[in-house]
Amino acid sequence: SLFTLGKASLLATVLGFSFGAVAEPVEIKFSHVVAENTPKGQMALKFKELVESRLPGEYKVSVFPNSQLFGDNNELAALLLNDVQLVAPSLSKFERYTKKLQVFDLPFLFEDMDAVDRFQQSEAGQQLLNSMSRKGLVGLGYLHNGMKQFSANNALSLPGDAAGKKFRIMPSDVIAAQFEAVGAIPVKKPFSEVFTLLQTRAIDGQENTWSNIYSKKFYEVQTHITESNHGVLDYMLVTSETFWKSLPKDKREIIKQSMDEAVALGNKLALEKANEDRQLILDSKRVELVTLTPEQRQAWVNAMRPVWSQFEDKIGKDLIEAAESANK
Ligand code: LMR
């Protein structure tokens, strides 16, 4: 009857209201390994601000920087266990899930960050966001950091200067091959351990972006930085299919839109910080800058370029060509 229907809807309203009033916001944990004063650190905080202002009381973003919650060795596994809902590892850290992303690790492939951006936004670049879907990982977008530089306790002017030296690398076989190509010894280690490894001289050097070298003070425990711009360090924002699909469509869209806007800010900061943090490092006078002559740089290119063909089958020749064609 109308009466019972009315009662039922009244009951639903009352229950709905009281459920709504007591419901805890859905928590999105965003874990990363870098400092807050980096492109990724700032992007994460912007994302939190946007989501929480657009979905107040409904969603909450908890950001865990500096490998506080999870580090390089476990963040992707934690994502698949839904212990964390969002991570943004460097593109060099997906080796266990796909070999294709290693295209980004090929030395001297991209001329500059504009080329990196063009490739990421291309059809081939966008397809790579789905390259780990069979593993349950959803790529939501790219985020820039910048070009990598070499640092060490000796001047690396020519490839021979790296011979016999130990370098910390991210977990990528392409990067390992890049160092082996110059007779160096690559050591795969999590980001959280780099400073101590350098400080105790357990390793001789490493490669990273200006903002990571600055924010983690690597320049204080190295004598030289070679401005090599030999490769790119960028990120993929990833979530798990389980978590992503659990979100109502309208909320998911707001969250994705917030992420895109936060990424735009992060990308802008990435460009700025590459210059600013470089300058802060030079101003500190703690480390000497090695600027390569065109001939010296060419010697590094010649030594490292064979890595491309070494990984052609694993990465795919077409993909390498697509990436290369993003250079103007
Ligand atoms: C590194 O391990 O050196 C970087 O991937 C850290 C980061 O997330 O920028």
Coordinates of C-alpha atoms and ligand atoms in Angstrom, one line a residue:
S1 CA 0.0 0.0 0.0
L2 CA 0.9 3.6 -0.3
F3 CA 1.3 3.7 3.5
T4 CA 3.9 1.0 3.7
L5 CA 5.7 2.4 0.6
G6 CA 5.8 5.8 2.3
K7 CA 7.1 4.2 5.5
A8 CA 9.7 2.3 3.6
S9 CA 11.0 5.3 1.8
L10 CA 11.0 7.3 5.1
L11 CA 13.0 4.5 6.7
A12 CA 15.5 4.5 3.8
T13 CA 15.9 8.2 4.0
V14 CA 16.5 8.0 7.7
L15 CA 18.9 5.1 7.4
G16 CA 20.6 6.7 4.4
F17 CA 21.0 9.9 6.2
S18 CA 22.4 8.3 9.3
F19 CA 24.7 6.0 7.2
G20 CA 25.9 9.1 5.4
A21 CA 26.5 10.9 8.6
V22 CA 28.6 8.3 10.2
A23 CA 30.4 7.0 7.1
E24 CA 34.1 7.4 7.2
P25 CA 35.7 8.9 4.1
V26 CA 37.3 6.5 1.7
E27 CA 41.0 6.7 2.2
I28 CA 43.3 6.8 -0.8
K29 CA 46.9 6.1 0.3
F30 CA 49.5 7.6 -2.0
S31 CA 52.9 6.3 -1.2
H32 CA 56.2 7.5 -2.8
V33 CA 59.9 7.5 -2.2
V34 CA 61.1 11.0 -2.8
A35 CA 61.1 14.2 -0.7
E36 CA 58.2 16.6 -0.6
N37 CA 60.2 19.4 -2.3
T38 CA 60.3 17.5 -5.6
P39 CA 57.9 17.4 -8.6
K40 CA 56.4 14.1 -7.4
G41 CA 56.2 15.3 -3.8
Q42 CA 54.3 18.4 -4.8
M43 CA 52.1 16.7 -7.3
A44 CA 51.0 14.3 -4.5
L45 CA 50.1 17.1 -2.2
K46 CA 48.2 19.0 -4.9
F47 CA 46.3 15.8 -5.7
K48 CA 45.3 15.5 -2.0
E49 CA 44.2 19.2 -1.9
L50 CA 42.1 18.9 -5.0
V51 CA 40.4 15.6 -4.1
E52 CA 39.6 16.6 -0.6
S53 CA 38.2 20.0 -1.7
R54 CA 36.0 18.4 -4.4
L55 CA 34.8 15.4 -2.5
P56 CA 34.8 16.7 1.1
G57 CA 34.0 14.1 3.7
E58 CA 33.8 11.4 1.0
Y59 CA 37.4 10.9 0.1
K60 CA 40.6 11.4 2.0
V61 CA 44.1 11.3 0.5
S62 CA 47.0 10.3 2.8
V63 CA 50.4 11.0 1.3
F64 CA 53.4 9.1 2.5
P65 CA 56.7 10.5 1.1
N66 CA 60.3 9.4 1.6
S67 CA 59.6 5.6 1.5
Q68 CA 57.8 6.1 4.8
L69 CA 55.1 3.5 4.1
F70 CA 56.5 1.5 1.2
G71 CA 59.7 1.7 -0.7
D72 CA 61.0 0.5 -4.1
N73 CA 61.1 -3.1 -3.1
N74 CA 57.5 -3.4 -2.1
E75 CA 55.3 -0.6 -3.3
L76 CA 53.9 -2.3 -6.4
A77 CA 53.2 -5.5 -4.5
A78 CA 51.5 -3.4 -1.8
L79 CA 49.4 -1.8 -4.5
L80 CA 48.2 -5.2 -5.7
L81 CA 47.3 -6.1 -2.2
N82 CA 45.3 -2.8 -1.8
D83 CA 47.5 -1.8 1.1
V84 CA 48.1 1.4 -0.9
Q85 CA 45.9 2.7 -3.7
L86 CA 48.2 5.0 -5.6
V87 CA 51.9 4.9 -6.4
A88 CA 54.1 6.7 -9.0
P89 CA 57.3 4.7 -9.4
S90 CA 59.9 5.7 -11.9
L91 CA 59.5 4.1 -15.3
S92 CA 62.6 2.1 -14.5
K93 CA 60.9 0.1 -11.7
F94 CA 58.3 -1.9 -13.6
E95 CA 60.6 -4.6 -15.0
R96 CA 58.8 -7.4 -13.2
Y97 CA 55.5 -6.3 -14.7
T98 CA 56.5 -5.3 -18.3
K99 CA 59.6 -5.0 -20.3
K100 CA 58.1 -2.5 -22.6
L101 CA 58.5 0.5 -20.3
Q102 CA 62.3 0.0 -20.5
V103 CA 62.2 1.9 -23.7
F104 CA 62.4 4.9 -21.5
D105 CA 65.7 3.7 -20.0
L106 CA 67.6 3.4 -23.3
P107 CA 70.6 5.8 -23.0
F108 CA 70.7 8.9 -25.2
L109 CA 67.3 8.1 -26.8
F110 CA 65.4 11.3 -26.0
E111 CA 67.0 14.7 -26.9
D112 CA 65.1 16.6 -24.3
M113 CA 62.0 16.5 -22.1
D114 CA 59.8 17.9 -24.9
A115 CA 60.6 14.7 -26.9
V116 CA 59.8 12.6 -23.8
D117 CA 56.5 14.4 -23.5
R118 CA 55.7 14.0 -27.2
F119 CA 56.3 10.3 -27.0
Q120 CA 54.3 9.8 -23.8
Q121 CA 51.3 11.6 -25.4
S122 CA 51.6 9.7 -28.7
E123 CA 49.4 6.7 -29.4
A124 CA 52.3 4.4 -28.6
G125 CA 53.0 6.2 -25.3
Q126 CA 49.4 6.1 -24.3
Q127 CA 49.1 2.4 -25.0
L128 CA 52.0 1.8 -22.6
L129 CA 49.7 2.9 -19.8
N130 CA 47.8 -0.4 -20.4
S131 CA 50.9 -2.5 -20.7
M132 CA 50.4 -4.1 -17.2
S133 CA 46.7 -4.6 -17.2
R134 CA 47.1 -8.4 -17.2
K135 CA 48.9 -8.0 -13.9
G136 CA 46.1 -5.9 -12.5
L137 CA 47.9 -2.6 -12.7
V138 CA 46.2 0.5 -14.3
G139 CA 48.4 3.3 -15.6
L140 CA 46.6 6.6 -15.1
G141 CA 49.2 8.9 -16.6
Y142 CA 52.8 10.0 -16.7
L143 CA 54.6 12.5 -14.5
H144 CA 57.8 14.2 -15.4
N145 CA 60.9 14.5 -13.3
G146 CA 63.7 15.2 -15.7
M147 CA 66.9 14.1 -17.4
K148 CA 69.5 12.1 -15.5
Q149 CA 73.0 13.2 -14.6
F150 CA 75.9 11.1 -13.4
S151 CA 77.5 11.7 -10.1
A152 CA 80.7 10.1 -8.7
N153 CA 83.8 10.7 -6.6
N154 CA 85.9 11.3 -9.6
A155 CA 85.4 13.4 -12.8
L156 CA 83.5 11.4 -15.3
S157 CA 84.5 13.1 -18.6
L158 CA 85.0 10.0 -20.8
P159 CA 83.5 6.5 -20.5
G160 CA 86.8 5.1 -19.3
D161 CA 86.5 7.2 -16.2
A162 CA 83.6 5.0 -15.0
A163 CA 85.4 1.7 -15.5
G164 CA 85.6 -0.4 -12.4
K165 CA 83.4 2.0 -10.4
K166 CA 80.3 0.9 -8.6
F167 CA 77.1 2.7 -9.5
R168 CA 73.7 2.5 -7.7
I169 CA 71.0 1.9 -10.3
M170 CA 67.2 1.5 -10.2
P171 CA 66.0 -2.1 -10.9
S172 CA 66.3 -2.0 -14.7
D173 CA 68.4 -4.4 -16.8
V174 CA 68.7 -1.7 -19.4
I175 CA 70.3 0.6 -16.9
A176 CA 72.5 -2.2 -15.8
A177 CA 73.6 -2.8 -19.4
Q178 CA 74.2 0.9 -19.8
F179 CA 76.8 0.9 -17.0
E180 CA 78.3 -2.4 -18.1
A181 CA 78.8 -0.9 -21.5
V182 CA 81.4 1.4 -20.0
G183 CA 83.0 -1.2 -17.8
A184 CA 81.3 0.0 -14.6
I185 CA 79.6 -2.2 -12.0
P186 CA 75.9 -1.5 -11.6
V187 CA 74.3 -2.2 -8.2
K188 CA 70.5 -2.3 -8.0
K189 CA 69.4 -0.6 -4.7
P190 CA 66.3 1.1 -3.4
F191 CA 66.2 4.9 -3.5
S192 CA 66.0 5.1 0.3
E193 CA 69.5 3.6 0.6
V194 CA 71.4 5.7 -1.9
F195 CA 72.6 8.5 0.4
T196 CA 74.1 6.1 3.0
L197 CA 75.7 3.9 0.3
L198 CA 77.4 7.0 -1.1
Q199 CA 78.3 8.4 2.2
T200 CA 80.0 5.2 3.4
R201 CA 81.6 4.9 -0.1
A202 CA 80.0 1.4 -0.4
I203 CA 79.3 2.7 -4.0
D204 CA 81.2 5.2 -6.0
G205 CA 78.4 7.0 -7.9
Q206 CA 74.8 7.0 -9.1
E207 CA 72.7 8.6 -11.8
N208 CA 69.7 10.9 -11.0
T209 CA 67.8 14.1 -11.8
W210 CA 68.9 17.5 -10.4
S211 CA 65.8 17.6 -8.0
N212 CA 66.6 14.1 -6.5
I213 CA 70.3 14.9 -6.2
Y214 CA 69.4 18.1 -4.4
S215 CA 66.5 17.1 -2.2
K216 CA 68.3 13.9 -1.0
K217 CA 71.7 15.7 -0.6
F218 CA 73.6 13.3 -2.8
Y219 CA 75.8 16.2 -4.0
E220 CA 77.1 16.5 -0.4
V221 CA 78.6 13.0 -0.6
Q222 CA 79.9 13.1 -4.1
T223 CA 82.8 15.1 -5.5
H224 CA 81.6 15.5 -9.1
I225 CA 78.5 15.7 -11.2
T226 CA 78.6 15.2 -14.9
E227 CA 75.9 17.1 -16.8
S228 CA 75.3 14.2 -19.1
N229 CA 71.5 14.4 -19.7
H230 CA 72.0 10.8 -20.9
G231 CA 68.5 9.5 -20.0
V232 CA 65.1 10.3 -18.6
L233 CA 63.7 9.7 -15.1
D234 CA 59.9 10.0 -15.3
Y235 CA 57.0 8.3 -13.6
M236 CA 53.8 6.4 -14.2
L237 CA 50.9 6.9 -11.8
V238 CA 49.5 3.5 -11.2
T239 CA 46.6 2.1 -9.3
S240 CA 45.2 -1.4 -9.0
E241 CA 42.3 -2.5 -11.2
T242 CA 40.5 -3.7 -8.1
F243 CA 40.6 -0.3 -6.4
W244 CA 39.9 1.7 -9.6
K245 CA 36.9 -0.4 -10.5
S246 CA 35.5 -0.1 -6.9
L247 CA 35.1 3.6 -7.3
P248 CA 31.7 4.9 -8.5
K249 CA 32.1 6.3 -12.0
D250 CA 31.3 9.9 -11.1
K251 CA 33.8 9.9 -8.2
R252 CA 36.4 8.2 -10.4
E253 CA 36.1 11.0 -12.9
I254 CA 36.6 13.6 -10.3
I255 CA 39.6 11.8 -8.9
K256 CA 41.1 11.4 -12.4
Q257 CA 40.5 15.0 -13.2
S258 CA 42.2 16.1 -10.0
M259 CA 45.1 13.8 -10.8
D260 CA 45.5 15.4 -14.3
E261 CA 45.6 18.8 -12.8
A262 CA 48.1 17.8 -10.1
V263 CA 50.3 16.3 -12.8
A264 CA 50.2 19.5 -14.8
L265 CA 51.5 21.3 -11.7
G266 CA 54.1 18.6 -11.1
N267 CA 55.3 18.8 -14.7
K268 CA 55.7 22.6 -14.5
L269 CA 57.7 22.2 -11.3
A270 CA 59.8 19.5 -12.9
L271 CA 61.0 21.9 -15.6
E272 CA 61.6 24.7 -13.0
K273 CA 63.4 22.4 -10.5
A274 CA 65.7 21.0 -13.1
N275 CA 67.2 24.5 -13.4
E276 CA 66.7 25.8 -9.8
D277 CA 68.0 22.7 -8.0
R278 CA 70.9 22.5 -10.4
Q279 CA 71.8 26.1 -9.5
L280 CA 71.4 25.5 -5.8
I281 CA 73.8 22.5 -6.0
L282 CA 76.4 24.6 -7.9
D283 CA 76.0 27.5 -5.4
S284 CA 76.6 25.2 -2.5
K285 CA 80.2 24.6 -3.9
R286 CA 80.1 21.1 -2.4
V287 CA 80.6 19.5 -5.7
E288 CA 82.3 20.1 -9.0
L289 CA 80.4 20.3 -12.3
V290 CA 81.8 18.4 -15.3
T291 CA 80.6 19.8 -18.6
L292 CA 81.2 17.6 -21.5
T293 CA 82.6 18.8 -24.8
P294 CA 80.6 17.6 -27.9
E295 CA 83.4 15.1 -28.5
Q296 CA 83.3 13.8 -25.0
R297 CA 79.6 13.4 -25.0
Q298 CA 79.8 11.6 -28.3
A299 CA 82.2 9.1 -26.7
W300 CA 79.5 8.3 -24.1
V301 CA 76.9 7.9 -26.8
N302 CA 79.2 5.6 -28.8
A303 CA 79.9 3.4 -25.8
M304 CA 76.3 3.2 -24.6
R305 CA 74.3 3.1 -27.8
P306 CA 74.8 -0.7 -28.4
V307 CA 72.4 -1.2 -25.4
W308 CA 69.6 -0.4 -27.8
S309 CA 70.1 -3.4 -30.0
Q310 CA 70.8 -5.6 -27.0
F311 CA 67.2 -4.9 -25.8
E312 CA 65.5 -4.5 -29.2
D313 CA 63.7 -7.9 -29.0
K314 CA 62.5 -7.4 -25.4
I315 CA 61.3 -3.9 -25.8
G316 CA 60.2 -4.1 -29.4
K317 CA 61.8 -2.5 -32.4
D318 CA 58.7 -0.6 -33.3
L319 CA 58.4 0.9 -29.9
I320 CA 62.0 2.1 -29.9
E321 CA 61.5 3.7 -33.3
A322 CA 58.3 5.4 -32.2
A323 CA 60.2 6.8 -29.2
E324 CA 63.1 7.9 -31.4
S325 CA 60.7 9.7 -33.8
A326 CA 59.5 11.9 -31.0
N327 CA 62.8 13.8 -31.4
K328 CA 62.2 16.7 -33.8
Ligands
LMR1 C1 65.4 6.6 -7.9 O1 65.2 5.5 -7.4 O2 66.5 7.1 -8.1 C2 64.2 7.4 -8.4 O3 63.3 6.6 -9.1 C3 63.5 8.0 -7.2 C4 62.2 8.7 -7.7 O4 61.1 8.2 -7.4 O5 62.4 9.8 -8.3

